[in-house]
PDB file of C-alpha atoms in Angstrom:
ATOM      1  CA  MET B   1      93.973 138.815   6.220  1.00 86.00           C
ATOM      2  CA  ASN B   2      91.236 139.762   3.829  1.00 94.00           C
ATOM      3  CA  LEU B   3      90.533 142.150   1.299  1.00 95.00           C
ATOM      4  CA  PRO B   4      89.174 144.634   2.436  1.00 93.00           C
ATOM      5  CA  ASN B   5      92.056 144.708   5.395  1.00 94.00           C
ATOM      6  CA  ILE B   6      94.936 144.446   2.629  1.00 95.00           C
ATOM      7  CA  LEU B   7      92.876 147.520   1.184  1.00 95.00           C
ATOM      8  CA  THR B   8      92.795 149.245   4.557  1.00 95.00           C
ATOM      9  CA  VAL B   9      96.038 148.430   4.827  1.00 96.00           C
ATOM     10  CA  LEU B  10      97.127 149.846   1.364  1.00 97.00           C
ATOM     11  CA  ARG B  11      94.807 152.974   2.321  1.00 96.00           C
ATOM     12  CA  MET B  12      97.501 153.643   5.226  1.00 96.00           C
ATOM     13  CA  ILE B  13     100.984 153.064   3.261  1.00 97.00           C
ATOM     14  CA  LEU B  14      98.884 155.904   0.372  1.00 97.00           C
ATOM     15  CA  ILE B  15      99.410 158.273   3.480  1.00 98.00           C
ATOM     16  CA  ILE B  16     103.177 158.255   2.986  1.00 98.00           C
ATOM     17  CA  PRO B  17     104.473 158.987  -1.474  1.00 98.00           C
ATOM     18  CA  PHE B  18     100.940 161.557   0.089  1.00 98.00           C
ATOM     19  CA  VAL B  19     102.478 163.283   2.385  1.00 98.00           C
ATOM     20  CA  ILE B  20     106.073 163.385  -0.060  1.00 97.00           C
ATOM     21  CA  LEU B  21     104.303 164.921  -2.785  1.00 97.00           C
ATOM     22  CA  MET B  22     102.403 167.445  -0.645  1.00 97.00           C
ATOM     23  CA  GLN B  23     105.436 169.128   0.399  1.00 95.00           C
ATOM     24  CA  SER B  24     106.604 170.328  -3.112  1.00 93.00           C
ATOM     25  CA  GLN B  25     105.877 172.949  -4.798  1.00 87.00           C
ATOM     26  CA  SER B  26     105.651 171.425  -8.770  1.00 91.00           C
ATOM     27  CA  PRO B  27     101.831 171.697  -9.839  1.00 91.00           C
ATOM     28  CA  ALA B  28     102.872 167.993 -10.932  1.00 93.00           C
ATOM     29  CA  ALA B  29     103.584 166.640  -7.923  1.00 96.00           C
ATOM     30  CA  LEU B  30     100.002 167.698  -6.886  1.00 95.00           C
ATOM     31  CA  LEU B  31      98.896 166.320  -9.670  1.00 95.00           C
ATOM     32  CA  TRP B  32     100.592 162.872  -8.266  1.00 97.00           C
ATOM     33  CA  ALA B  33      99.947 163.482  -5.173  1.00 98.00           C
ATOM     34  CA  LEU B  34      95.873 164.372  -5.930  1.00 97.00           C
ATOM     35  CA  ILE B  35      95.841 160.995  -7.799  1.00 97.00           C
ATOM     36  CA  ILE B  36      96.642 159.310  -4.941  1.00 98.00           C
ATOM     37  CA  PHE B  37      94.922 160.581  -2.220  1.00 98.00           C
ATOM     38  CA  ALA B  38      91.626 160.138  -4.472  1.00 97.00           C
ATOM     39  CA  ALA B  39      92.408 156.340  -4.687  1.00 97.00           C
ATOM     40  CA  ALA B  40      92.185 155.840  -1.421  1.00 97.00           C
ATOM     41  CA  SER B  41      89.429 157.800  -0.799  1.00 95.00           C
ATOM     42  CA  PHE B  42      88.422 154.945  -3.289  1.00 95.00           C
ATOM     43  CA  THR B  43      89.829 151.902  -1.078  1.00 93.00           C
ATOM     44  CA  ASP B  44      86.872 153.248   1.686  1.00 89.00           C
ATOM     45  CA  LEU B  45      84.426 152.799  -0.103  1.00 88.00           C
ATOM     46  CA  LEU B  46      85.363 149.810  -1.966  1.00 92.00           C
ATOM     47  CA  ASP B  47      86.664 147.539   1.538  1.00 90.00           C
ATOM     48  CA  GLY B  48      83.601 148.370   3.262  1.00 86.00           C
ATOM     49  CA  LYS B  49      81.612 146.851  -0.369  1.00 90.00           C
ATOM     50  CA  ILE B  50      83.256 144.271   0.141  1.00 93.00           C
ATOM     51  CA  ALA B  51      83.491 143.758   3.274  1.00 89.00           C
ATOM     52  CA  ARG B  52      78.974 144.008   3.157  1.00 88.00           C
ATOM     53  CA  LYS B  53      79.458 142.114   0.041  1.00 91.00           C
ATOM     54  CA  TYR B  54      81.224 138.565   0.937  1.00 93.00           C
ATOM     55  CA  ASN B  55      80.594 139.033   4.361  1.00 92.00           C
ATOM     56  CA  LEU B  56      84.464 139.923   4.945  1.00 92.00           C
ATOM     57  CA  VAL B  57      83.585 142.100   8.234  1.00 89.00           C
ATOM     58  CA  THR B  58      86.307 141.735  10.830  1.00 87.00           C
ATOM     59  CA  ASN B  59      87.058 143.123  13.995  1.00 82.00           C
ATOM     60  CA  PHE B  60      89.830 144.577  12.364  1.00 88.00           C
ATOM     61  CA  GLY B  61      88.044 145.340  10.171  1.00 87.00           C
ATOM     62  CA  LYS B  62      86.169 147.754  12.194  1.00 80.00           C
ATOM     63  CA  LEU B  63      88.550 148.853  14.167  1.00 79.00           C
ATOM     64  CA  MET B  64      91.715 149.852  11.677  1.00 89.00           C
ATOM     65  CA  ASP B  65      88.938 151.185   8.667  1.00 88.00           C
ATOM     66  CA  PRO B  66      88.295 154.543  10.256  1.00 84.00           C
ATOM     67  CA  LEU B  67      91.797 155.272  11.934  1.00 87.00           C
ATOM     68  CA  ALA B  68      92.558 154.537   8.347  1.00 93.00           C
ATOM     69  CA  ASP B  69      90.293 157.027   6.898  1.00 90.00           C
ATOM     70  CA  LYS B  70      91.260 159.589  10.468  1.00 90.00           C
ATOM     71  CA  LEU B  71      95.081 159.137   8.875  1.00 94.00           C
ATOM     72  CA  LEU B  72      94.947 159.994   6.205  1.00 96.00           C
ATOM     73  CA  VAL B  73      91.790 162.984   5.638  1.00 95.00           C
ATOM     74  CA  MET B  74      94.180 164.282   8.963  1.00 95.00           C
ATOM     75  CA  SER B  75      97.552 163.840   7.331  1.00 97.00           C
ATOM     76  CA  ALA B  76      95.529 165.673   4.259  1.00 97.00           C
ATOM     77  CA  MET B  77      94.077 169.072   6.548  1.00 96.00           C
ATOM     78  CA  LEU B  78      97.687 169.049   8.244  1.00 97.00           C
ATOM     79  CA  LEU B  79      99.856 169.401   4.799  1.00 97.00           C
ATOM     80  CA  PHE B  80      96.687 172.188   4.708  1.00 96.00           C
ATOM     81  CA  ILE B  81      97.486 174.505   7.278  1.00 96.00           C
ATOM     82  CA  GLU B  82     101.462 174.423   5.934  1.00 94.00           C
ATOM     83  CA  ARG B  83     100.446 175.567   2.384  1.00 94.00           C
ATOM     84  CA  ARG B  84      97.410 177.865   4.503  1.00 93.00           C
ATOM     85  CA  TRP B  85      94.738 176.196   1.837  1.00 94.00           C
ATOM     86  CA  ALA B  86      92.501 175.933   6.065  1.00 95.00           C
ATOM     87  CA  PRO B  87      92.581 177.725   8.474  1.00 96.00           C
ATOM     88  CA  ALA B  88      93.789 175.387  11.860  1.00 96.00           C
ATOM     89  CA  PHE B  89      90.977 176.433  13.707  1.00 96.00           C
ATOM     90  CA  VAL B  90      89.237 174.996  11.326  1.00 96.00           C
ATOM     91  CA  VAL B  91      91.406 171.448  11.630  1.00 97.00           C
ATOM     92  CA  VAL B  92      91.896 171.380  15.681  1.00 97.00           C
ATOM     93  CA  ILE B  93      88.501 171.027  15.619  1.00 96.00           C
ATOM     94  CA  ILE B  94      87.888 168.001  13.219  1.00 96.00           C
ATOM     95  CA  LEU B  95      90.787 166.219  15.313  1.00 95.00           C
ATOM     96  CA  SER B  96      89.992 166.754  18.383  1.00 95.00           C
ATOM     97  CA  ARG B  97      86.441 164.731  16.899  1.00 94.00           C
ATOM     98  CA  GLU B  98      89.202 162.556  16.088  1.00 90.00           C
ATOM     99  CA  PHE B  99      91.204 162.126  19.429  1.00 90.00           C
ATOM    100  CA  LEU B 100      88.169 162.116  21.259  1.00 90.00           C
ATOM    101  CA  VAL B 101      86.063 159.626  18.837  1.00 88.00           C
ATOM    102  CA  THR B 102      89.796 157.236  18.771  1.00 84.00           C
ATOM    103  CA  SER B 103      89.784 157.241  22.439  1.00 85.00           C
ATOM    104  CA  VAL B 104      86.307 156.128  23.128  1.00 84.00           C
ATOM    105  CA  ARG B 105      86.535 153.415  20.683  1.00 79.00           C
ATOM    106  CA  LEU B 106      89.980 152.653  22.742  1.00 80.00           C
ATOM    107  CA  LEU B 107      88.224 152.413  26.200  1.00 80.00           C
ATOM    108  CA  ALA B 108      85.591 150.244  24.693  1.00 79.00           C
ATOM    109  CA  ALA B 109      87.999 147.454  22.689  1.00 77.00           C
ATOM    110  CA  LYS B 110      89.123 147.206  25.773  1.00 80.00           C
ATOM    111  CA  GLU B 111      86.066 146.308  27.942  1.00 79.00           C
ATOM    112  CA  GLY B 112      85.583 143.526  24.175  1.00 79.00           C
ATOM    113  CA  THR B 113      83.641 145.881  22.394  1.00 78.00           C
ATOM    114  CA  VAL B 114      84.166 147.480  18.952  1.00 74.00           C
ATOM    115  CA  ILE B 115      81.814 150.539  17.992  1.00 76.00           C
ATOM    116  CA  PRO B 116      82.322 150.461  14.059  1.00 74.00           C
ATOM    117  CA  ALA B 117      81.478 153.659  12.413  1.00 75.00           C
ATOM    118  CA  ASP B 118      77.578 155.372  12.171  1.00 84.00           C
ATOM    119  CA  LYS B 119      76.383 156.436   9.148  1.00 91.00           C
ATOM    120  CA  TRP B 120      76.627 160.247  10.428  1.00 92.00           C
ATOM    121  CA  GLY B 121      80.592 160.093  11.349  1.00 89.00           C
ATOM    122  CA  LYS B 122      80.833 158.279   7.636  1.00 88.00           C
ATOM    123  CA  ALA B 123      79.074 161.250   5.404  1.00 94.00           C
ATOM    124  CA  LYS B 124      81.268 163.471   7.759  1.00 94.00           C
ATOM    125  CA  THR B 125      84.782 160.993   5.998  1.00 91.00           C
ATOM    126  CA  VAL B 126      83.263 161.591   2.625  1.00 93.00           C
ATOM    127  CA  VAL B 127      82.404 165.192   2.744  1.00 97.00           C
ATOM    128  CA  GLN B 128      85.315 165.313   4.512  1.00 96.00           C
ATOM    129  CA  MET B 129      87.578 163.907   1.470  1.00 95.00           C
ATOM    130  CA  ILE B 130      85.010 165.694  -1.283  1.00 96.00           C
ATOM    131  CA  TRP B 131      86.763 168.396   0.377  1.00 97.00           C
ATOM    132  CA  ILE B 132      89.877 167.851   0.334  1.00 97.00           C
ATOM    133  CA  ILE B 133      90.264 166.571  -3.675  1.00 97.00           C
ATOM    134  CA  ALA B 134      87.971 169.704  -4.070  1.00 95.00           C
ATOM    135  CA  THR B 135      90.823 172.003  -3.326  1.00 95.00           C
ATOM    136  CA  MET B 136      93.769 170.173  -4.417  1.00 95.00           C
ATOM    137  CA  VAL B 137      91.892 170.006  -7.744  1.00 92.00           C
ATOM    138  CA  TRP B 138      91.373 174.541  -7.357  1.00 90.00           C
ATOM    139  CA  PHE B 139      94.580 174.399  -6.460  1.00 89.00           C
ATOM    140  CA  TYR B 140      95.490 172.709  -9.250  1.00 89.00           C
ATOM    141  CA  VAL B 141      94.517 173.937 -11.493  1.00 83.00           C
ATOM    142  CA  GLU B 142      95.264 178.057  -9.937  1.00 80.00           C
ATOM    143  CA  GLY B 143      98.474 176.774 -10.104  1.00 73.00           C
ATOM    144  CA  SER B 144      98.895 175.199 -13.183  1.00 65.00           C
ATOM    145  CA  SER B 145      99.103 176.827 -17.417  1.00 56.00           C
ATOM    146  CA  ILE B 146      95.495 174.947 -17.111  1.00 52.00           C
ATOM    147  CA  ALA B 147      94.171 178.028 -15.854  1.00 49.00           C
ATOM    148  CA  ASP B 148      95.088 181.011 -18.137  1.00 49.00           C
ATOM    149  CA  GLY B 149      92.149 181.215 -20.041  1.00 51.00           C
ATOM    150  CA  VAL B 150      90.033 179.010 -18.894  1.00 51.00           C
ATOM    151  CA  LEU B 151      89.602 180.598 -14.663  1.00 51.00           C
ATOM    152  CA  GLY B 152      86.869 183.570 -15.334  1.00 53.00           C
ATOM    153  CA  LEU B 153      85.670 185.732 -12.067  1.00 51.00           C
ATOM    154  CA  ASP B 154      82.957 184.124 -11.712  1.00 57.00           C
ATOM    155  CA  ALA B 155      83.916 180.612 -11.867  1.00 58.00           C
ATOM    156  CA  ALA B 156      87.125 181.371  -9.548  1.00 62.00           C
ATOM    157  CA  PHE B 157      84.046 182.893  -6.927  1.00 61.00           C
ATOM    158  CA  TRP B 158      82.115 179.792  -7.643  1.00 64.00           C
ATOM    159  CA  GLY B 159      85.366 176.716  -7.605  1.00 75.00           C
ATOM    160  CA  TYR B 160      86.552 178.696  -4.327  1.00 80.00           C
ATOM    161  CA  GLY B 161      82.997 179.444  -2.552  1.00 86.00           C
ATOM    162  CA  SER B 162      82.757 175.627  -3.112  1.00 90.00           C
ATOM    163  CA  ILE B 163      85.981 175.227  -1.356  1.00 93.00           C
ATOM    164  CA  ILE B 164      84.858 177.150   1.674  1.00 94.00           C
ATOM    165  CA  VAL B 165      80.673 175.384   2.016  1.00 95.00           C
ATOM    166  CA  LEU B 166      82.264 172.194   1.442  1.00 96.00           C
ATOM    167  CA  MET B 167      84.969 173.113   4.441  1.00 97.00           C
ATOM    168  CA  TRP B 168      82.087 174.190   6.609  1.00 97.00           C
ATOM    169  CA  LEU B 169      80.215 171.497   5.902  1.00 97.00           C
ATOM    170  CA  SER B 170      82.686 169.280   6.793  1.00 97.00           C
ATOM    171  CA  VAL B 171      83.421 171.077  10.507  1.00 97.00           C
ATOM    172  CA  ILE B 172      79.143 171.051  10.873  1.00 97.00           C
ATOM    173  CA  LEU B 173      79.305 167.617  10.190  1.00 97.00           C
ATOM    174  CA  THR B 174      82.244 166.239  12.138  1.00 96.00           C
ATOM    175  CA  LEU B 175      80.775 168.842  15.240  1.00 96.00           C
ATOM    176  CA  ILE B 176      77.279 166.768  15.151  1.00 95.00           C
ATOM    177  CA  SER B 177      78.613 162.917  14.177  1.00 94.00           C
ATOM    178  CA  GLY B 178      81.381 163.639  17.405  1.00 93.00           C
ATOM    179  CA  PHE B 179      77.992 164.341  19.847  1.00 92.00           C
ATOM    180  CA  ASN B 180      76.266 161.706  18.322  1.00 89.00           C
ATOM    181  CA  TYR B 181      79.397 158.757  18.511  1.00 87.00           C
ATOM    182  CA  ILE B 182      79.616 160.273  22.397  1.00 85.00           C
ATOM    183  CA  VAL B 183      75.940 160.220  23.332  1.00 86.00           C
ATOM    184  CA  LYS B 184      75.731 156.353  21.886  1.00 81.00           C
ATOM    185  CA  ALA B 185      79.188 155.484  23.952  1.00 80.00           C
ATOM    186  CA  LYS B 186      78.155 157.362  26.578  1.00 80.00           C
ATOM    187  CA  ASP B 187      78.265 154.052  29.120  1.00 76.00           C
ATOM    188  CA  PHE B 188      81.984 153.436  28.551  1.00 72.00           C
ATOM    189  CA  ILE B 189      82.225 157.364  28.829  1.00 74.00           C
ATOM    190  CA  PHE B 190      81.131 157.349  32.007  1.00 76.00           C
ATOM    191  CA  LYS B 191      81.658 154.226  33.456  1.00 72.00           C
ATOM    192  CA  PRO B 192      82.703 154.173  37.482  1.00 67.00           C
TER     193      PRO B 192
END
């Protein structure tokens, strides 16, 4: 197993402490969950760069890297519903796209073809991770003593407003990337 694949597996392993910490209501646990999520997100950037630079791209990586991203992002979004940080319908839209794309990938893999993520899928994942990190930072600052005297009305408006914009941008990119993926994989979907 090469380094990029090890980083992909590490990203999946980091989901466990992330979820455990997100179950706590303490600001310290939220801060640690944020750090773990950010570190796991960074491994996504790192594994791809290393794989391409040193020609370590494998079928395992092409299949498991996007799956690891989906598991990480979806675990955060499901926890956001529980904490009332995101509406359920937004997460359902995103989750539906992920199941659809993963199903198509599995169909293609069964035929011996690995369909890697494209630029739309990568952009979608980056924006989702930024939205998740920004949301966690916002609620950490809002729920800790740091917020006392730091967040004025304008900062609160723009901070929360930015989270909403990132959320909707995530939804839009999810829909675009999902549609693009279906078009690219139409031979596997509509095969008789």
